[in-house]
């Protein structure tokens, strides 16, 4: 019997149109705009000026705190401007715009395709190198990876869990990475294991990727302590707490982090980035992005330099179909619609999905009849029908007592609601207000 989590979950159509499309290197753009806040935490501090010449891999904005991340140039050229640019949130935020000239890399970066298995540095140096490389969680959360690897005093990591689930419909970037960079991924996992001081790593992959499960299972025999586990296809299997429950049958307490139950979770993309940082001295300057949609001429997986305009990815995938009504950054369940397709690719851009008009319109709202389908669907055991009413009535302190901050914003409640209520929208609003209340208590 396949492993899975116990509470809630839904089964949206998979629509993995690009699953069999190998990763293509996207041609260099003429210009990139690199935001200085591509991660959870404090924005990086800019250390270049207009007119400066930069190389690929050069540090251009420095981490400004423990929970922050370095930003590196993804191209070579001249800094054209340092001004706010529109990002996926719809707001303008500070960014460094670089006019591309050639493709000159920092000489310290090893660009050879040779696999480097031997890990020659200790745990402390690994964490330092990962921090210097600006690596963040590439599953979409963008939490700085060195913070996760710095286990707090009094806590102990027992197992490293690698998230290869990719449970969001449409997205296939992690799937292709597992198939095409398996050995590099495995060395990356060993690097993360060494950093955490653990001897056990478990890779969780949903059963709709049998080729990745077989391939990684076969090569895992060469890497001590690494095992591969097939999981039941159920959204949101890739949530940290759901994955921990599925693989080691432990429940992370409300408001707590995975380290409370001895687990640390990293995405497969993050593990691959760790390999490149430690073994190749390469900072996080590019990532694999799925560009897909039902009517898109050529659904694809591209290796893209950070800062590349999204419209160039869509053009490379055959261009925007005439009936397009919405473009989503991320997956259809947790991603957000963008207001402008000229926004830049960031470290957290896992996919770009193009939706036709008939799939983009919200359905007419009905009345809630307390059917409890949203309760059954919630993987965190919350009561979405109650939380939406509280949010509408601005009962934010009551929402805190109902554990609204445990909501992972997976959208399962909205997906299941027969009345088409915008449950997640109101719960997100409530979470934002509750977070403000929590922060005000600390100040």
Tab-separated table of C-alpha atoms in Angstrom:
chain	number	residue	atom	x	y	z
A	1	UNK	CA	0.000	0.000	0.000
A	2	UNK	CA	1.362	3.437	-0.966
A	3	UNK	CA	2.193	5.879	1.823
A	4	UNK	CA	0.299	9.145	2.208
A	5	UNK	CA	-0.818	11.660	4.833
A	6	UNK	CA	-3.943	11.025	6.890
A	7	UNK	CA	-6.001	14.258	6.971
A	8	UNK	CA	-7.836	15.691	3.983
A	9	UNK	CA	-6.438	16.072	0.493
A	10	UNK	CA	-7.988	16.317	-2.985
A	11	UNK	CA	-7.419	14.948	-6.490
A	12	UNK	CA	-7.323	17.752	-9.080
A	13	UNK	CA	-6.691	16.771	-12.746
A	14	UNK	CA	-2.933	16.320	-13.239
A	15	UNK	CA	-2.477	17.907	-16.695
A	16	UNK	CA	1.262	17.137	-16.778
A	17	UNK	CA	1.613	18.032	-20.476
A	18	UNK	CA	5.365	18.710	-20.280
A	19	UNK	CA	6.368	15.569	-18.332
A	20	UNK	CA	8.115	14.031	-21.355
A	21	UNK	CA	9.807	17.261	-22.471
A	22	UNK	CA	13.577	17.330	-21.707
A	23	UNK	CA	15.032	20.448	-20.121
A	24	UNK	CA	16.034	23.024	-22.763
A	25	UNK	CA	18.461	25.878	-22.140
A	26	UNK	CA	16.612	29.113	-22.853
A	27	UNK	CA	18.672	31.560	-24.973
A	28	UNK	CA	20.078	34.571	-23.125
A	29	UNK	CA	17.726	37.554	-22.957
A	30	UNK	CA	18.881	41.047	-23.978
A	31	UNK	CA	18.142	42.365	-20.521
A	32	UNK	CA	17.403	40.950	-17.045
A	33	UNK	CA	15.798	42.565	-14.008
A	34	UNK	CA	16.912	40.837	-10.811
A	35	UNK	CA	14.766	41.639	-7.728
A	36	UNK	CA	16.681	41.983	-4.442
A	37	UNK	CA	13.946	40.235	-2.475
A	38	UNK	CA	13.403	36.757	-3.927
A	39	UNK	CA	13.158	35.003	-0.587
A	40	UNK	CA	11.386	34.956	2.758
A	41	UNK	CA	13.092	37.412	5.119
A	42	UNK	CA	14.977	40.678	4.766
A	43	UNK	CA	15.728	41.977	1.232
A	44	UNK	CA	19.391	41.842	0.189
A	45	UNK	CA	21.477	45.054	0.237
A	46	UNK	CA	22.609	46.249	-3.201
A	47	UNK	CA	26.415	46.447	-3.619
A	48	UNK	CA	26.662	47.534	-7.277
A	49	UNK	CA	25.921	50.883	-8.932
A	50	UNK	CA	24.538	52.033	-12.266
A	51	UNK	CA	27.207	51.676	-14.962
A	52	UNK	CA	29.106	48.845	-13.224
A	53	UNK	CA	30.273	45.899	-15.330
A	54	UNK	CA	29.286	42.504	-13.912
A	55	UNK	CA	30.015	38.864	-14.711
A	56	UNK	CA	27.836	35.763	-14.432
A	57	UNK	CA	27.887	34.632	-10.797
A	58	UNK	CA	29.083	37.952	-9.362
A	59	UNK	CA	27.543	39.033	-6.042
A	60	UNK	CA	25.337	42.087	-6.686
A	61	UNK	CA	23.253	42.237	-3.482
A	62	UNK	CA	24.382	40.965	-0.092
A	63	UNK	CA	22.284	39.163	2.508
A	64	UNK	CA	21.184	41.687	5.141
A	65	UNK	CA	20.460	39.308	8.017
A	66	UNK	CA	20.352	35.679	9.112
A	67	UNK	CA	16.992	35.149	7.365
A	68	UNK	CA	17.988	36.683	4.038
A	69	UNK	CA	19.831	35.551	0.905
A	70	UNK	CA	22.611	36.743	-1.384
A	71	UNK	CA	21.698	37.730	-4.939
A	72	UNK	CA	24.100	37.139	-7.847
A	73	UNK	CA	24.143	38.350	-11.412
A	74	UNK	CA	22.772	35.713	-13.795
A	75	UNK	CA	24.354	37.397	-16.834
A	76	UNK	CA	27.390	39.449	-17.832
A	77	UNK	CA	26.967	43.053	-18.903
A	78	UNK	CA	26.365	46.553	-17.585
A	79	UNK	CA	24.101	47.604	-14.712
A	80	UNK	CA	21.563	49.763	-16.555
A	81	UNK	CA	19.428	50.869	-13.610
A	82	UNK	CA	18.546	50.191	-9.994
A	83	UNK	CA	14.840	50.957	-9.806
A	84	UNK	CA	11.627	49.216	-8.740
A	85	UNK	CA	10.172	46.799	-11.291
A	86	UNK	CA	6.841	45.001	-11.348
A	87	UNK	CA	6.969	41.490	-9.866
A	88	UNK	CA	4.518	38.582	-9.627
A	89	UNK	CA	2.721	40.188	-6.663
A	90	UNK	CA	1.606	43.085	-8.869
A	91	UNK	CA	3.706	45.575	-6.892
A	92	UNK	CA	6.893	47.333	-7.963
A	93	UNK	CA	9.895	46.271	-5.895
A	94	UNK	CA	13.604	47.213	-6.022
A	95	UNK	CA	15.555	45.371	-8.720
A	96	UNK	CA	18.865	45.530	-10.558
A	97	UNK	CA	18.431	45.734	-14.333
A	98	UNK	CA	21.411	44.547	-16.396
A	99	UNK	CA	21.931	44.969	-20.153
A	100	UNK	CA	23.398	41.670	-21.362
A	101	UNK	CA	26.808	41.710	-23.079
A	102	UNK	CA	28.317	38.341	-23.998
A	103	UNK	CA	28.360	35.528	-21.441
A	104	UNK	CA	31.437	35.994	-19.252
A	105	UNK	CA	31.427	33.890	-16.079
A	106	UNK	CA	33.321	34.326	-12.821
A	107	UNK	CA	36.482	32.208	-13.280
A	108	UNK	CA	35.967	30.438	-9.929
A	109	UNK	CA	32.836	28.638	-11.212
A	110	UNK	CA	33.469	25.092	-12.473
A	111	UNK	CA	31.413	24.781	-15.672
A	112	UNK	CA	32.616	21.305	-16.631
A	113	UNK	CA	29.965	18.552	-16.881
A	114	UNK	CA	32.095	16.159	-14.778
A	115	UNK	CA	30.325	14.681	-11.733
A	116	UNK	CA	32.148	15.482	-8.466
A	117	UNK	CA	31.214	12.910	-5.839
A	118	UNK	CA	33.798	13.492	-3.117
A	119	UNK	CA	32.698	16.067	-0.535
A	120	UNK	CA	35.898	17.627	0.759
A	121	UNK	CA	34.573	20.234	3.225
A	122	UNK	CA	33.019	19.888	6.697
A	123	UNK	CA	29.440	20.605	7.802
A	124	UNK	CA	30.107	24.207	8.887
A	125	UNK	CA	31.772	25.053	5.578
A	126	UNK	CA	28.875	23.464	3.646
A	127	UNK	CA	26.329	25.704	5.403
A	128	UNK	CA	28.558	28.743	4.772
A	129	UNK	CA	28.937	27.878	1.087
A	130	UNK	CA	25.178	27.372	0.648
A	131	UNK	CA	24.546	30.747	2.313
A	132	UNK	CA	27.145	32.442	0.080
A	133	UNK	CA	25.516	30.913	-3.016
A	134	UNK	CA	22.147	32.486	-2.139
A	135	UNK	CA	20.278	29.173	-2.166
A	136	UNK	CA	16.628	29.212	-1.100
A	137	UNK	CA	13.847	26.632	-1.168
A	138	UNK	CA	13.104	26.038	-4.851
A	139	UNK	CA	9.760	24.354	-4.279
A	140	UNK	CA	8.160	27.798	-4.160
A	141	UNK	CA	8.479	28.770	-0.480
A	142	UNK	CA	11.925	30.418	-1.015
A	143	UNK	CA	13.018	30.046	2.627
A	144	UNK	CA	16.820	30.605	2.848
A	145	UNK	CA	18.343	27.111	2.858
A	146	UNK	CA	21.246	27.851	5.233
A	147	UNK	CA	18.681	28.714	7.946
A	148	UNK	CA	17.062	25.267	7.634
A	149	UNK	CA	20.495	23.646	7.843
A	150	UNK	CA	21.367	25.544	11.048
A	151	UNK	CA	19.707	23.292	13.628
A	152	UNK	CA	18.796	25.284	16.790
A	153	UNK	CA	20.461	24.428	20.110
A	154	UNK	CA	18.604	21.702	21.924
A	155	UNK	CA	17.184	20.231	18.691
A	156	UNK	CA	18.518	17.291	16.711
A	157	UNK	CA	17.957	16.335	13.095
A	158	UNK	CA	17.357	12.606	12.633
A	159	UNK	CA	16.333	12.395	8.984
A	160	UNK	CA	16.614	14.481	5.824
A	161	UNK	CA	13.447	14.347	3.711
A	162	UNK	CA	13.768	15.254	0.031
A	163	UNK	CA	10.592	16.515	-1.614
A	164	UNK	CA	10.280	15.111	-5.132
A	165	UNK	CA	6.489	14.995	-4.940
A	166	UNK	CA	5.612	17.894	-7.263
A	167	UNK	CA	1.918	17.444	-6.448
A	168	UNK	CA	0.767	20.669	-8.139
A	169	UNK	CA	-1.024	19.954	-11.426
A	170	UNK	CA	0.778	21.020	-14.649
A	171	UNK	CA	4.271	21.430	-13.086
A	172	UNK	CA	7.040	19.032	-14.208
A	173	UNK	CA	10.326	20.884	-13.545
A	174	UNK	CA	11.257	18.710	-10.539
A	175	UNK	CA	10.274	15.557	-12.443
A	176	UNK	CA	12.648	16.403	-15.299
A	177	UNK	CA	15.433	17.393	-12.883
A	178	UNK	CA	15.215	13.997	-11.164
A	179	UNK	CA	15.422	12.193	-14.509
A	180	UNK	CA	18.193	14.284	-16.043
A	181	UNK	CA	20.373	15.200	-13.043
A	182	UNK	CA	19.932	12.142	-10.822
A	183	UNK	CA	23.572	11.660	-9.773
A	184	UNK	CA	24.116	15.374	-9.123
A	185	UNK	CA	20.931	15.323	-7.044
A	186	UNK	CA	22.205	12.337	-5.044
A	187	UNK	CA	25.528	14.055	-4.291
A	188	UNK	CA	23.546	17.161	-3.299
A	189	UNK	CA	21.530	15.028	-0.873
A	190	UNK	CA	24.764	13.654	0.636
A	191	UNK	CA	25.990	17.247	1.042
A	192	UNK	CA	22.801	18.194	2.913
A	193	UNK	CA	23.073	15.019	5.051
A	194	UNK	CA	26.634	15.952	6.011
A	195	UNK	CA	25.568	19.508	6.856
A	196	UNK	CA	22.837	18.192	9.173
A	197	UNK	CA	24.895	15.345	10.624
A	198	UNK	CA	22.311	12.689	9.660
A	199	UNK	CA	22.880	9.236	8.169
A	200	UNK	CA	19.412	8.796	6.674
A	201	UNK	CA	17.713	10.562	3.747
A	202	UNK	CA	14.300	9.687	2.276
A	203	UNK	CA	13.173	10.873	-1.161
A	204	UNK	CA	9.384	11.047	-1.501
A	205	UNK	CA	7.967	10.902	-5.057
A	206	UNK	CA	4.315	10.600	-6.087
A	207	UNK	CA	3.432	7.413	-7.923
A	208	UNK	CA	2.540	9.308	-11.125
A	209	UNK	CA	6.304	9.546	-11.844
A	210	UNK	CA	7.251	5.846	-12.154
A	211	UNK	CA	10.263	6.609	-14.375
A	212	UNK	CA	11.787	8.943	-11.742
A	213	UNK	CA	11.041	6.462	-8.939
A	214	UNK	CA	12.730	3.615	-10.832
A	215	UNK	CA	15.742	5.653	-11.934
A	216	UNK	CA	16.489	7.158	-8.527
A	217	UNK	CA	15.870	3.809	-6.790
A	218	UNK	CA	18.410	2.160	-9.125
A	219	UNK	CA	21.145	4.755	-8.580
A	220	UNK	CA	20.433	5.194	-4.838
A	221	UNK	CA	22.284	1.926	-4.214
A	222	UNK	CA	25.508	3.842	-4.936
A	223	UNK	CA	24.760	6.418	-2.229
A	224	UNK	CA	24.769	5.357	1.405
A	225	UNK	CA	21.730	6.109	3.536
A	226	UNK	CA	19.482	7.359	0.686
A	227	UNK	CA	16.162	5.598	0.006
A	228	UNK	CA	13.364	6.344	-2.475
A	229	UNK	CA	9.676	6.059	-1.513
A	230	UNK	CA	6.656	5.978	-3.831
A	231	UNK	CA	3.710	7.949	-2.477
A	232	UNK	CA	0.007	7.937	-3.230
A	233	UNK	CA	-1.084	10.622	-5.707
A	234	UNK	CA	-2.943	13.065	-3.473
A	235	UNK	CA	-2.697	16.843	-3.279
A	236	UNK	CA	-1.035	18.476	-1.238
A	237	UNK	CA	1.330	15.549	-0.675
A	238	UNK	CA	4.281	17.936	-1.158
A	239	UNK	CA	3.462	20.059	1.890
A	240	UNK	CA	6.231	19.709	4.494
A	241	UNK	CA	3.958	18.473	7.267
A	242	UNK	CA	2.065	16.120	4.931
A	243	UNK	CA	5.297	14.644	3.566
A	244	UNK	CA	6.673	14.089	7.070
A	245	UNK	CA	3.457	12.328	8.092
A	246	UNK	CA	3.528	10.160	4.962
A	247	UNK	CA	7.192	9.119	5.256
A	248	UNK	CA	7.956	8.859	8.980
A	249	UNK	CA	4.432	8.950	10.474
A	250	UNK	CA	5.151	11.902	12.758
A	251	UNK	CA	2.901	14.953	13.158
A	252	UNK	CA	4.468	18.387	13.427
A	253	UNK	CA	2.658	20.209	16.275
A	254	UNK	CA	0.572	23.317	15.539
A	255	UNK	CA	2.816	26.357	15.079
A	256	UNK	CA	6.005	24.256	15.178
A	257	UNK	CA	8.683	23.495	12.578
A	258	UNK	CA	9.672	20.051	11.196
A	259	UNK	CA	12.834	19.993	13.367
A	260	UNK	CA	10.490	19.462	16.371
A	261	UNK	CA	9.983	15.897	15.123
A	262	UNK	CA	13.611	15.432	14.015
A	263	UNK	CA	13.029	16.124	10.309
A	264	UNK	CA	14.413	18.651	7.837
A	265	UNK	CA	12.710	18.917	4.421
A	266	UNK	CA	14.361	20.191	1.224
A	267	UNK	CA	13.099	20.220	-2.355
A	268	UNK	CA	14.941	18.272	-5.096
A	269	UNK	CA	15.797	21.562	-6.836
A	270	UNK	CA	17.374	22.841	-3.626
A	271	UNK	CA	19.459	19.655	-3.283
A	272	UNK	CA	20.688	20.056	-6.879
A	273	UNK	CA	21.539	23.722	-6.199
A	274	UNK	CA	23.499	22.600	-3.118
A	275	UNK	CA	25.537	20.252	-5.338
A	276	UNK	CA	26.344	23.081	-7.745
A	277	UNK	CA	27.240	25.478	-4.922
A	278	UNK	CA	29.502	23.125	-2.955
A	279	UNK	CA	31.042	21.034	-5.742
A	280	UNK	CA	31.084	23.570	-8.595
A	281	UNK	CA	31.256	26.907	-6.714
A	282	UNK	CA	28.183	28.051	-8.650
A	283	UNK	CA	25.679	30.412	-7.007
A	284	UNK	CA	21.935	30.195	-7.654
A	285	UNK	CA	21.674	32.114	-10.933
A	286	UNK	CA	19.330	29.868	-12.941
A	287	UNK	CA	16.567	27.341	-12.405
A	288	UNK	CA	14.273	24.952	-14.287
A	289	UNK	CA	10.844	26.441	-15.060
A	290	UNK	CA	7.840	24.612	-16.543
A	291	UNK	CA	5.941	26.666	-19.143
A	292	UNK	CA	2.654	24.983	-19.958
A	293	UNK	CA	-1.051	25.225	-20.657
A	294	UNK	CA	-3.796	23.279	-22.447
A	295	UNK	CA	-3.655	25.466	-25.570
A	296	UNK	CA	0.037	26.388	-25.465
A	297	UNK	CA	1.685	25.171	-28.711
A	298	UNK	CA	4.784	23.708	-27.055
A	299	UNK	CA	4.634	22.946	-23.303
A	300	UNK	CA	8.268	22.910	-22.152
A	301	UNK	CA	10.778	22.782	-19.312
A	302	UNK	CA	13.424	25.486	-19.609
A	303	UNK	CA	16.672	26.165	-17.762
A	304	UNK	CA	16.285	29.911	-17.264
A	305	UNK	CA	18.583	32.655	-15.968
A	306	UNK	CA	17.104	34.535	-12.999
A	307	UNK	CA	15.686	37.894	-14.115
A	308	UNK	CA	14.602	36.740	-17.591
A	309	UNK	CA	11.240	38.275	-18.608
A	310	UNK	CA	8.410	35.717	-18.434
A	311	UNK	CA	7.131	36.715	-21.897
A	312	UNK	CA	10.369	35.315	-23.408
A	313	UNK	CA	9.616	31.901	-21.852
A	314	UNK	CA	6.080	31.963	-23.252
A	315	UNK	CA	7.423	32.955	-26.689
A	316	UNK	CA	9.881	30.034	-26.609
A	317	UNK	CA	6.948	27.711	-25.799
A	318	UNK	CA	5.129	28.763	-28.970
A	319	UNK	CA	3.655	32.113	-27.974
A	320	UNK	CA	0.561	33.236	-26.117
A	321	UNK	CA	-2.608	31.581	-27.515
A	322	UNK	CA	-5.319	34.002	-28.650
A	323	UNK	CA	-7.847	32.729	-26.114
A	324	UNK	CA	-5.549	33.316	-23.125
A	325	UNK	CA	-7.292	35.014	-20.214
A	326	UNK	CA	-4.934	34.343	-17.316
A	327	UNK	CA	-1.247	33.607	-16.763
A	328	UNK	CA	-0.344	32.053	-13.415
A	329	UNK	CA	3.063	32.115	-11.716
A	330	UNK	CA	3.402	28.731	-9.960
A	331	UNK	CA	0.892	25.902	-9.877
A	332	UNK	CA	-2.867	26.264	-10.401
A	333	UNK	CA	-3.627	25.496	-6.750
A	334	UNK	CA	-1.155	27.755	-4.919
A	335	UNK	CA	0.158	30.011	-7.703
A	336	UNK	CA	-0.970	33.564	-8.333
A	337	UNK	CA	-2.198	35.240	-11.516
A	338	UNK	CA	0.195	37.867	-12.876
A	339	UNK	CA	-0.848	41.285	-14.111
A	340	UNK	CA	1.976	41.629	-16.658
A	341	UNK	CA	3.942	38.900	-18.490
A	342	UNK	CA	7.060	41.060	-18.685
A	343	UNK	CA	7.751	40.346	-14.971
A	344	UNK	CA	11.097	38.617	-14.247
A	345	UNK	CA	11.712	34.980	-13.375
A	346	UNK	CA	12.852	34.708	-9.743
A	347	UNK	CA	14.319	31.934	-7.609
A	348	UNK	CA	10.790	30.896	-6.632
A	349	UNK	CA	9.390	30.622	-10.185
A	350	UNK	CA	8.680	26.909	-10.611
A	351	UNK	CA	6.192	27.252	-13.443
A	352	UNK	CA	4.245	29.572	-15.732
A	353	UNK	CA	0.767	28.337	-16.704
A	354	UNK	CA	-1.323	29.846	-19.492
A	355	UNK	CA	-5.085	29.439	-18.994
A	356	UNK	CA	-7.806	29.871	-21.653
A	357	UNK	CA	-10.828	32.103	-20.984
A	358	UNK	CA	-13.288	29.308	-20.200
A	359	UNK	CA	-11.072	27.994	-17.379
A	360	UNK	CA	-10.246	31.418	-15.950
A	361	UNK	CA	-13.639	32.693	-14.887
A	362	UNK	CA	-14.821	32.232	-11.341
A	363	UNK	CA	-18.043	30.297	-11.001
A	364	UNK	CA	-21.106	31.960	-9.497
A	365	UNK	CA	-21.107	31.811	-5.706
A	366	UNK	CA	-23.879	29.908	-3.983
A	367	UNK	CA	-24.878	29.577	-0.332
A	368	UNK	CA	-22.933	27.607	2.222
A	369	UNK	CA	-25.092	24.741	3.503
A	370	UNK	CA	-22.460	23.477	5.999
A	371	UNK	CA	-21.848	20.352	3.924
A	372	UNK	CA	-18.365	20.129	5.502
A	373	UNK	CA	-16.630	19.142	2.242
A	374	UNK	CA	-14.073	21.885	2.961
A	375	UNK	CA	-13.427	20.376	6.412
A	376	UNK	CA	-12.914	16.912	4.906
A	377	UNK	CA	-10.516	18.359	2.295
A	378	UNK	CA	-8.354	20.425	4.678
A	379	UNK	CA	-4.991	18.692	5.229
A	380	UNK	CA	-4.417	20.748	8.396
A	381	UNK	CA	-7.699	19.734	10.078
A	382	UNK	CA	-9.130	23.285	10.045
A	383	UNK	CA	-12.717	24.423	9.498
A	384	UNK	CA	-12.618	26.665	6.409
A	385	UNK	CA	-16.392	27.380	6.412
A	386	UNK	CA	-15.970	28.919	9.890
A	387	UNK	CA	-12.772	30.816	9.049
A	388	UNK	CA	-14.346	32.536	6.014
A	389	UNK	CA	-17.235	33.797	8.149
A	390	UNK	CA	-14.828	35.090	10.795
A	391	UNK	CA	-12.714	36.819	8.165
A	392	UNK	CA	-15.767	38.468	6.585
A	393	UNK	CA	-16.760	39.763	10.013
A	394	UNK	CA	-13.181	40.873	10.830
A	395	UNK	CA	-13.030	38.523	13.846
A	396	UNK	CA	-9.260	38.199	13.535
A	397	UNK	CA	-8.434	37.408	17.167
A	398	UNK	CA	-10.980	34.591	17.074
A	399	UNK	CA	-9.350	33.343	13.848
A	400	UNK	CA	-6.038	33.087	15.687
A	401	UNK	CA	-7.681	30.845	18.315
A	402	UNK	CA	-9.014	28.692	15.458
A	403	UNK	CA	-5.378	28.137	14.325
A	404	UNK	CA	-5.701	30.055	11.038
A	405	UNK	CA	-1.888	30.428	10.971
A	406	UNK	CA	-1.663	26.659	10.436
A	407	UNK	CA	-3.351	27.136	7.039
A	408	UNK	CA	-0.848	26.271	4.273
A	409	UNK	CA	-2.954	28.050	1.616
A	410	UNK	CA	-3.137	24.900	-0.508
A	411	UNK	CA	-6.588	25.756	-1.904
A	412	UNK	CA	-8.084	22.310	-1.263
A	413	UNK	CA	-11.095	23.869	0.476
A	414	UNK	CA	-11.916	26.168	-2.456
A	415	UNK	CA	-11.396	23.304	-4.909
A	416	UNK	CA	-13.929	21.101	-3.105
A	417	UNK	CA	-16.566	23.737	-2.239
A	418	UNK	CA	-19.815	22.984	-4.158
A	419	UNK	CA	-20.967	26.570	-3.504
A	420	UNK	CA	-17.840	28.001	-5.209
A	421	UNK	CA	-17.072	30.194	-2.206
A	422	UNK	CA	-13.738	32.089	-2.272
A	423	UNK	CA	-12.653	30.347	0.925
A	424	UNK	CA	-8.921	30.693	0.424
A	425	UNK	CA	-9.128	34.397	-0.491
A	426	UNK	CA	-10.804	35.292	2.800
A	427	UNK	CA	-8.624	32.932	4.844
A	428	UNK	CA	-5.504	34.540	3.323
A	429	UNK	CA	-6.866	37.954	4.289
A	430	UNK	CA	-7.471	36.716	7.825
A	431	UNK	CA	-3.979	35.223	8.057
A	432	UNK	CA	-2.445	38.532	7.009
A	433	UNK	CA	-4.350	40.405	9.725
A	434	UNK	CA	-3.595	37.780	12.388
A	435	UNK	CA	0.116	37.958	11.515
A	436	UNK	CA	-0.042	41.729	12.029
A	437	UNK	CA	-1.586	41.186	15.478
A	438	UNK	CA	1.110	38.612	16.401
A	439	UNK	CA	3.903	40.962	15.250
A	440	UNK	CA	2.447	43.897	17.188
A	441	UNK	CA	2.611	41.858	20.397
A	442	UNK	CA	6.322	41.234	19.882
A	443	UNK	CA	7.161	44.933	19.306
